[in-house]
Amino acid sequence: MPTKLPQLKQDFTEGLSQISRFWGFPKGMGAIFAVLYLSPTPLPLDEIVSQTGLTKGAVSTEVRTLARMGLVHRSSKLGDRKDYYEAESDFFKSIRSILKERQNSEFDRAIRSVRETLEKLEAGTVSGDEAEVEFVYQRVKALQEFFNAIDSLSSAVIKLESLGLGNVQKILSILK
Amino acid sequence: MPTKLPQLKQDFTEGLSQISRFWGFPKGMGAIFAVLYLSPTPLPLDEIVSQTGLTKGAVSTEVRTLARMGLVHRSSKLGDRKDYYEAESDFFKSIRSILKERQNSEFDRAIRSVRETLEKLEAGTVSGDEAEVEFVYQRVKALQEFFNAIDSLSSAVIKLESLGLGNVQKILSILK
DNA sequence: TACTGTGTTTAGTAATTACTAAACGTTCTA
DNA sequence: TAGAACGTTTAGTAATTACTAAACACAGTA
């Protein structure tokens, strides 16, 4: 027997919810994105509310963080007070803006704290068993270098015009 | 005034805890890793307990998941019943094993559900407005392709002998 | 066999996070 | 100015997750 389109959409939505949760985002966020992603036209807030079963408040805040991440876009029609939302369908573009978002976040603050640790060690202002201080220094330095590599990578990705399948292929060929 | 080594270690540990939490892991996990990472010698469980302030139970379970991820290694000394743990210091190696770990997880199950959605659409067994079905098909297909790209990338990384700074540089030069 | 030193499991608690319901602020319309 | 149609904020609740305390299992030793 044939699957009805609304049913299919709902299954898909549930799948994306789980993926969302897996990556540490609220599952409602995945659901909202899924609904928008499968809609041929931008949707107003109440439509998202009715299709996800979440409340106005929840949708309002989560759609905002989705927008900040560049995963959805907000627009409005002239002579219509409603806001309309649509999903970004270029995922590589989304990745870039998520990375960009992360750069000013809590994450960077933590990374900066590692850098500070390293600076203290380099300034020679740390007292303790000499061999151990040296060991700790080497370790912290290695971690810092790792972060730097990740950072260069993501900066590069952010600056890219397009990270299409072509580029991914090229990368793969290097890594072989 | 000089910083004392134990103080430095503790600051570092707090930093890593936050990073851990940021990526959706328990902060205790980050703390455990930090303690091991800064220790010149493998540590037994009680040592981790006393240095992190967590309980035996917590350390026992979290150190196990760290080991599954390949971020720490368990070893034992002859004539000593204790287990000893040490941190993996090659982060690229860790990334590989984390990716490997993820392949058999909940995440893959969710991705599979997207693939099933796609298969139903391709089999033509979905009923509904024809234009909309076609639209939905295109979208789901695009998402699937994105997942495939990510998947190839991570498989490639998993198979690598080494993803050192050299390779990262090469990648960066492509992406410029 | 009991006892000690290990790590693990379990059942419950604390802390965090996602979400709801409802009040609120604004803007437009009558 | 009142009321309606929006989106936002807030205060509280539900659900989830991280962790604790304590019982447990097992191995080695007296």
PDB file of C-alpha atoms in Angstrom, chain A residues 12-87:
ATOM      1  CA  PHE A  12      11.436  12.099   7.999  1.00  0.00           C
ATOM      2  CA  THR A  13      10.863  14.690  10.703  1.00  0.00           C
ATOM      3  CA  GLU A  14      11.290  12.103  13.398  1.00  0.00           C
ATOM      4  CA  GLY A  15      14.541  10.958  11.835  1.00  0.00           C
ATOM      5  CA  LEU A  16      15.940  14.477  11.747  1.00  0.00           C
ATOM      6  CA  SER A  17      14.863  15.002  15.354  1.00  0.00           C
ATOM      7  CA  GLN A  18      17.026  12.113  16.427  1.00  0.00           C
ATOM      8  CA  ILE A  19      19.952  13.293  14.394  1.00  0.00           C
ATOM      9  CA  SER A  20      19.546  16.663  16.014  1.00  0.00           C
ATOM     10  CA  ARG A  21      19.561  15.174  19.468  1.00  0.00           C
ATOM     11  CA  PHE A  22      22.578  13.094  18.611  1.00  0.00           C
ATOM     12  CA  TRP A  23      24.541  16.216  17.859  1.00  0.00           C
ATOM     13  CA  GLY A  24      23.538  17.798  21.126  1.00  0.00           C
ATOM     14  CA  PHE A  25      20.769  20.015  19.823  1.00  0.00           C
ATOM     15  CA  PRO A  26      17.185  19.896  21.098  1.00  0.00           C
ATOM     16  CA  LYS A  27      15.146  17.424  19.154  1.00  0.00           C
ATOM     17  CA  GLY A  28      12.507  20.088  18.584  1.00  0.00           C
ATOM     18  CA  MET A  29      15.085  21.989  16.612  1.00  0.00           C
ATOM     19  CA  GLY A  30      15.540  19.092  14.237  1.00  0.00           C
ATOM     20  CA  ALA A  31      11.795  18.807  13.868  1.00  0.00           C
ATOM     21  CA  ILE A  32      11.411  22.478  13.010  1.00  0.00           C
ATOM     22  CA  PHE A  33      14.165  22.282  10.458  1.00  0.00           C
ATOM     23  CA  ALA A  34      12.667  19.162   8.897  1.00  0.00           C
ATOM     24  CA  VAL A  35       9.260  20.755   8.495  1.00  0.00           C
ATOM     25  CA  LEU A  36      10.752  23.796   6.836  1.00  0.00           C
ATOM     26  CA  TYR A  37      13.113  21.746   4.738  1.00  0.00           C
ATOM     27  CA  LEU A  38      10.287  19.757   3.215  1.00  0.00           C
ATOM     28  CA  SER A  39       8.043  22.715   2.618  1.00  0.00           C
ATOM     29  CA  PRO A  40       8.026  24.138  -0.928  1.00  0.00           C
ATOM     30  CA  THR A  41       7.066  27.530   0.481  1.00  0.00           C
ATOM     31  CA  PRO A  42       8.183  29.575   3.498  1.00  0.00           C
ATOM     32  CA  LEU A  43       6.032  28.939   6.529  1.00  0.00           C
ATOM     33  CA  PRO A  44       4.702  31.297   9.201  1.00  0.00           C
ATOM     34  CA  LEU A  45       5.233  30.530  12.854  1.00  0.00           C
ATOM     35  CA  ASP A  46       1.793  29.061  13.545  1.00  0.00           C
ATOM     36  CA  GLU A  47       2.188  26.681  10.686  1.00  0.00           C
ATOM     37  CA  ILE A  48       5.401  25.388  12.244  1.00  0.00           C
ATOM     38  CA  VAL A  49       3.604  25.201  15.560  1.00  0.00           C
ATOM     39  CA  SER A  50       0.816  23.081  14.168  1.00  0.00           C
ATOM     40  CA  GLN A  51       3.113  20.822  12.170  1.00  0.00           C
ATOM     41  CA  THR A  52       5.532  20.128  15.011  1.00  0.00           C
ATOM     42  CA  GLY A  53       3.184  20.145  17.992  1.00  0.00           C
ATOM     43  CA  LEU A  54       5.503  22.508  19.867  1.00  0.00           C
ATOM     44  CA  THR A  55       4.262  25.733  21.395  1.00  0.00           C
ATOM     45  CA  LYS A  56       4.645  29.219  19.976  1.00  0.00           C
ATOM     46  CA  GLY A  57       7.232  30.090  22.585  1.00  0.00           C
ATOM     47  CA  ALA A  58       9.421  27.114  21.874  1.00  0.00           C
ATOM     48  CA  VAL A  59       9.247  27.582  18.128  1.00  0.00           C
ATOM     49  CA  SER A  60       9.942  31.285  18.483  1.00  0.00           C
ATOM     50  CA  THR A  61      13.167  30.756  20.374  1.00  0.00           C
ATOM     51  CA  GLU A  62      14.414  27.735  18.504  1.00  0.00           C
ATOM     52  CA  VAL A  63      13.741  29.164  15.113  1.00  0.00           C
ATOM     53  CA  ARG A  64      15.813  32.122  16.192  1.00  0.00           C
ATOM     54  CA  THR A  65      18.809  30.000  17.051  1.00  0.00           C
ATOM     55  CA  LEU A  66      18.379  28.122  13.781  1.00  0.00           C
ATOM     56  CA  ALA A  67      18.469  31.458  12.013  1.00  0.00           C
ATOM     57  CA  ARG A  68      21.593  32.479  13.909  1.00  0.00           C
ATOM     58  CA  MET A  69      23.206  29.288  12.719  1.00  0.00           C
ATOM     59  CA  GLY A  70      22.198  30.052   9.165  1.00  0.00           C
ATOM     60  CA  LEU A  71      20.100  26.922   8.866  1.00  0.00           C
ATOM     61  CA  VAL A  72      16.889  28.816   8.268  1.00  0.00           C
ATOM     62  CA  HIS A  73      16.087  32.234   6.913  1.00  0.00           C
ATOM     63  CA  ARG A  74      13.448  34.636   8.052  1.00  0.00           C
ATOM     64  CA  SER A  75      11.555  36.712   5.559  1.00  0.00           C
ATOM     65  CA  SER A  76       8.374  38.711   5.366  1.00  0.00           C
ATOM     66  CA  LYS A  77       5.812  39.548   2.742  1.00  0.00           C
ATOM     67  CA  LEU A  78       4.712  43.092   2.123  1.00  0.00           C
ATOM     68  CA  GLY A  79       1.390  43.866   3.662  1.00  0.00           C
ATOM     69  CA  ASP A  80       1.600  40.790   5.880  1.00  0.00           C
ATOM     70  CA  ARG A  81       2.693  41.108   9.467  1.00  0.00           C
ATOM     71  CA  LYS A  82       3.719  37.490   9.765  1.00  0.00           C
ATOM     72  CA  ASP A  83       7.304  36.339   9.617  1.00  0.00           C
ATOM     73  CA  TYR A  84       8.012  33.524   7.240  1.00  0.00           C
ATOM     74  CA  TYR A  85      10.728  30.962   7.595  1.00  0.00           C
ATOM     75  CA  GLU A  86      12.430  28.733   5.101  1.00  0.00           C
ATOM     76  CA  ALA A  87      15.237  26.223   5.372  1.00  0.00           C
TER      77      ALA A  87
END
